[in-house]
C-alpha cells in the first residue's frame, strides 16, 4: 500500500468546488468551500490517491537544490550553463569565467562569500541591462532596479514602482531571466495576476508559459 497522504493545510473559502494542489515539497494543499466536511475531503483524497501519488513522484524527480561544498570541479550555474569550479594561483584577485569558474585560491576559506559576491555583481550588470532593454521595448520604466538576496522570490515589484530581482536568478538561462523581468515590468501597470495581467505578458512574450513552467520545475536549481 502506498504511504498515507499528508495534507499540509486546508484552505477554506467561498469557492464552490474542492481543488487539490501538490506543493513542490510533495505535500497537499486542499482548497475547499466552507461547508464541506473533513470526511468528504478525506474520501475525495482517497479516490484521487493514484493521481496524487503520480504527482508526488513527478515533483520528487525534479532537480534538487544544490548544496555547495566549494570543492575543485564542483558545478556552478551561470545563465543556464554549468561551470566547474577551478582554483587558481595565477595572482588574480577577482573571480573569472572561461569554460570554468576561476577562483583565486587565496579566497579560501571564504570562498562562499566571494562567489556570492561575484554572482551579485554579475546579476547587477546582466539583469540591469536586460531590464533596461525590455523597459525601452515596452515603455514601462521602473523607478529603480535592485538586486536582492531573496531565496525564492525571483522578482518582485514595490508599490512605489521599484523592481527587485534576486541575484540567484542569474543562475538561470537568459530566456528565464527575461521572463521574470517582463513579468515584473508588467506589474508596474497591473499589480495582480488577473487574466488581464497574463494577457499583457503574453503580448510581450508569446511563449512565456514555457519559460514560466521551466522556472516552476527547476526552481530548486537556483536555490543556493
Ligand atoms: Zn507576479
PDB file of N, CA and C in Angstrom, residues 31-69:
ATOM      1  N   UNK A  31      -8.021  23.159  -1.211  1.00  0.00           N
ATOM      2  CA  UNK A  31      -8.865  24.361  -1.162  1.00  0.00           C
ATOM      3  C   UNK A  31     -10.308  23.909  -1.230  1.00  0.00           C
ATOM      4  N   UNK A  32     -11.079  24.314  -0.230  1.00  0.00           N
ATOM      5  CA  UNK A  32     -12.446  23.786  -0.134  1.00  0.00           C
ATOM      6  C   UNK A  32     -13.432  24.867   0.283  1.00  0.00           C
ATOM      7  N   UNK A  33     -14.697  24.676  -0.113  1.00  0.00           N
ATOM      8  CA  UNK A  33     -15.743  25.594   0.357  1.00  0.00           C
ATOM      9  C   UNK A  33     -15.927  25.439   1.868  1.00  0.00           C
ATOM     10  N   UNK A  34     -16.469  26.454   2.523  1.00  0.00           N
ATOM     11  CA  UNK A  34     -16.637  26.438   3.974  1.00  0.00           C
ATOM     12  C   UNK A  34     -17.414  25.230   4.482  1.00  0.00           C
ATOM     13  N   UNK A  35     -18.445  24.820   3.733  1.00  0.00           N
ATOM     14  CA  UNK A  35     -19.371  23.849   4.298  1.00  0.00           C
ATOM     15  C   UNK A  35     -19.013  22.386   4.029  1.00  0.00           C
ATOM     16  N   UNK A  36     -17.955  22.149   3.300  1.00  0.00           N
ATOM     17  CA  UNK A  36     -17.584  20.756   3.005  1.00  0.00           C
ATOM     18  C   UNK A  36     -16.960  20.110   4.249  1.00  0.00           C
ATOM     19  N   UNK A  37     -17.387  18.903   4.571  1.00  0.00           N
ATOM     20  CA  UNK A  37     -16.885  18.248   5.789  1.00  0.00           C
ATOM     21  C   UNK A  37     -15.509  17.629   5.564  1.00  0.00           C
ATOM     22  N   UNK A  38     -14.805  17.421   6.689  1.00  0.00           N
ATOM     23  CA  UNK A  38     -13.499  16.768   6.659  1.00  0.00           C
ATOM     24  C   UNK A  38     -13.624  15.369   6.041  1.00  0.00           C
ATOM     25  N   UNK A  39     -14.692  14.669   6.402  1.00  0.00           N
ATOM     26  CA  UNK A  39     -14.885  13.302   5.889  1.00  0.00           C
ATOM     27  C   UNK A  39     -15.012  13.301   4.367  1.00  0.00           C
ATOM     28  N   UNK A  40     -15.692  14.308   3.867  1.00  0.00           N
ATOM     29  CA  UNK A  40     -15.859  14.419   2.414  1.00  0.00           C
ATOM     30  C   UNK A  40     -14.499  14.645   1.741  1.00  0.00           C
ATOM     31  N   UNK A  41     -13.683  15.499   2.357  1.00  0.00           N
ATOM     32  CA  UNK A  41     -12.341  15.772   1.815  1.00  0.00           C
ATOM     33  C   UNK A  41     -11.501  14.496   1.838  1.00  0.00           C
ATOM     34  N   UNK A  42     -11.560  13.759   2.968  1.00  0.00           N
ATOM     35  CA  UNK A  42     -10.794  12.512   3.090  1.00  0.00           C
ATOM     36  C   UNK A  42     -11.198  11.502   2.012  1.00  0.00           C
ATOM     37  N   UNK A  43     -12.477  11.411   1.773  1.00  0.00           N
ATOM     38  CA  UNK A  43     -12.971  10.484   0.744  1.00  0.00           C
ATOM     39  C   UNK A  43     -12.436  10.867  -0.628  1.00  0.00           C
ATOM     40  N   UNK A  44     -12.502  12.157  -0.904  1.00  0.00           N
ATOM     41  CA  UNK A  44     -12.045  12.637  -2.205  1.00  0.00           C
ATOM     42  C   UNK A  44     -10.556  12.321  -2.396  1.00  0.00           C
ATOM     43  N   UNK A  45      -9.786  12.525  -1.336  1.00  0.00           N
ATOM     44  CA  UNK A  45      -8.350  12.280  -1.435  1.00  0.00           C
ATOM     45  C   UNK A  45      -8.071  10.793  -1.638  1.00  0.00           C
ATOM     46  N   UNK A  46      -8.867   9.951  -0.972  1.00  0.00           N
ATOM     47  CA  UNK A  46      -8.722   8.503  -1.195  1.00  0.00           C
ATOM     48  C   UNK A  46      -9.020   8.152  -2.655  1.00  0.00           C
ATOM     49  N   UNK A  47     -10.073   8.740  -3.171  1.00  0.00           N
ATOM     50  CA  UNK A  47     -10.442   8.475  -4.569  1.00  0.00           C
ATOM     51  C   UNK A  47      -9.366   8.917  -5.543  1.00  0.00           C
ATOM     52  N   UNK A  48      -8.729  10.018  -5.199  1.00  0.00           N
ATOM     53  CA  UNK A  48      -7.742  10.606  -6.117  1.00  0.00           C
ATOM     54  C   UNK A  48      -6.329  10.144  -5.804  1.00  0.00           C
ATOM     55  N   UNK A  49      -6.173   9.173  -4.909  1.00  0.00           N
ATOM     56  CA  UNK A  49      -4.836   8.866  -4.391  1.00  0.00           C
ATOM     57  C   UNK A  49      -3.854   8.438  -5.483  1.00  0.00           C
ATOM     58  N   UNK A  50      -4.315   7.723  -6.483  1.00  0.00           N
ATOM     59  CA  UNK A  50      -3.395   7.290  -7.543  1.00  0.00           C
ATOM     60  C   UNK A  50      -2.828   8.506  -8.277  1.00  0.00           C
ATOM     61  N   UNK A  51      -3.712   9.431  -8.593  1.00  0.00           N
ATOM     62  CA  UNK A  51      -3.292  10.660  -9.280  1.00  0.00           C
ATOM     63  C   UNK A  51      -2.322  11.458  -8.388  1.00  0.00           C
ATOM     64  N   UNK A  52      -2.654  11.545  -7.095  1.00  0.00           N
ATOM     65  CA  UNK A  52      -1.814  12.318  -6.174  1.00  0.00           C
ATOM     66  C   UNK A  52      -0.412  11.708  -6.070  1.00  0.00           C
ATOM     67  N   UNK A  53      -0.357  10.376  -5.940  1.00  0.00           N
ATOM     68  CA  UNK A  53       0.961   9.732  -5.849  1.00  0.00           C
ATOM     69  C   UNK A  53       1.769   9.913  -7.132  1.00  0.00           C
ATOM     70  N   UNK A  54       1.086   9.927  -8.258  1.00  0.00           N
ATOM     71  CA  UNK A  54       1.768  10.162  -9.526  1.00  0.00           C
ATOM     72  C   UNK A  54       2.382  11.574  -9.522  1.00  0.00           C
ATOM     73  N   UNK A  55       1.611  12.531  -9.040  1.00  0.00           N
ATOM     74  CA  UNK A  55       2.107  13.910  -8.954  1.00  0.00           C
ATOM     75  C   UNK A  55       3.289  14.018  -7.982  1.00  0.00           C
ATOM     76  N   UNK A  56       3.192  13.323  -6.849  1.00  0.00           N
ATOM     77  CA  UNK A  56       4.287  13.322  -5.868  1.00  0.00           C
ATOM     78  C   UNK A  56       5.574  12.825  -6.529  1.00  0.00           C
ATOM     79  N   UNK A  57       5.444  11.741  -7.299  1.00  0.00           N
ATOM     80  CA  UNK A  57       6.621  11.185  -7.967  1.00  0.00           C
ATOM     81  C   UNK A  57       7.219  12.194  -8.940  1.00  0.00           C
ATOM     82  N   UNK A  58       6.351  12.876  -9.667  1.00  0.00           N
ATOM     83  CA  UNK A  58       6.831  13.886 -10.622  1.00  0.00           C
ATOM     84  C   UNK A  58       7.617  14.981  -9.918  1.00  0.00           C
ATOM     85  N   UNK A  59       7.048  15.465  -8.807  1.00  0.00           N
ATOM     86  CA  UNK A  59       7.685  16.552  -8.056  1.00  0.00           C
ATOM     87  C   UNK A  59       9.040  16.102  -7.511  1.00  0.00           C
ATOM     88  N   UNK A  60       9.091  14.847  -7.028  1.00  0.00           N
ATOM     89  CA  UNK A  60      10.338  14.354  -6.426  1.00  0.00           C
ATOM     90  C   UNK A  60      11.441  14.159  -7.466  1.00  0.00           C
ATOM     91  N   UNK A  61      11.017  13.978  -8.736  1.00  0.00           N
ATOM     92  CA  UNK A  61      12.029  13.786  -9.775  1.00  0.00           C
ATOM     93  C   UNK A  61      12.608  15.091 -10.300  1.00  0.00           C
ATOM     94  N   UNK A  62      12.031  16.205  -9.863  1.00  0.00           N
ATOM     95  CA  UNK A  62      12.572  17.495 -10.309  1.00  0.00           C
ATOM     96  C   UNK A  62      13.956  17.696  -9.709  1.00  0.00           C
ATOM     97  N   UNK A  63      14.770  18.574 -10.349  1.00  0.00           N
ATOM     98  CA  UNK A  63      16.121  18.790  -9.829  1.00  0.00           C
ATOM     99  C   UNK A  63      16.094  19.229  -8.369  1.00  0.00           C
ATOM    100  N   UNK A  64      17.002  18.687  -7.601  1.00  0.00           N
ATOM    101  CA  UNK A  64      17.093  19.017  -6.188  1.00  0.00           C
ATOM    102  C   UNK A  64      17.996  20.231  -5.992  1.00  0.00           C
ATOM    103  N   UNK A  65      17.820  20.893  -4.854  1.00  0.00           N
ATOM    104  CA  UNK A  65      18.686  22.030  -4.537  1.00  0.00           C
ATOM    105  C   UNK A  65      20.127  21.550  -4.447  1.00  0.00           C
ATOM    106  N   UNK A  66      21.024  22.374  -4.944  1.00  0.00           N
ATOM    107  CA  UNK A  66      22.439  22.023  -4.896  1.00  0.00           C
ATOM    108  C   UNK A  66      23.009  22.517  -3.575  1.00  0.00           C
ATOM    109  N   UNK A  67      23.703  21.646  -2.883  1.00  0.00           N
ATOM    110  CA  UNK A  67      24.386  22.086  -1.675  1.00  0.00           C
ATOM    111  C   UNK A  67      25.868  22.168  -2.009  1.00  0.00           C
ATOM    112  N   UNK A  68      26.397  23.383  -2.005  1.00  0.00           N
ATOM    113  CA  UNK A  68      27.776  23.553  -2.409  1.00  0.00           C
ATOM    114  C   UNK A  68      28.765  23.281  -1.273  1.00  0.00           C
ATOM    115  N   UNK A  69      29.816  22.570  -1.632  1.00  0.00           N
ATOM    116  CA  UNK A  69      30.907  22.343  -0.686  1.00  0.00           C
ATOM    117  C   UNK A  69      32.120  23.186  -1.086  1.00  0.00           C
TER     118      UNK A  69
END
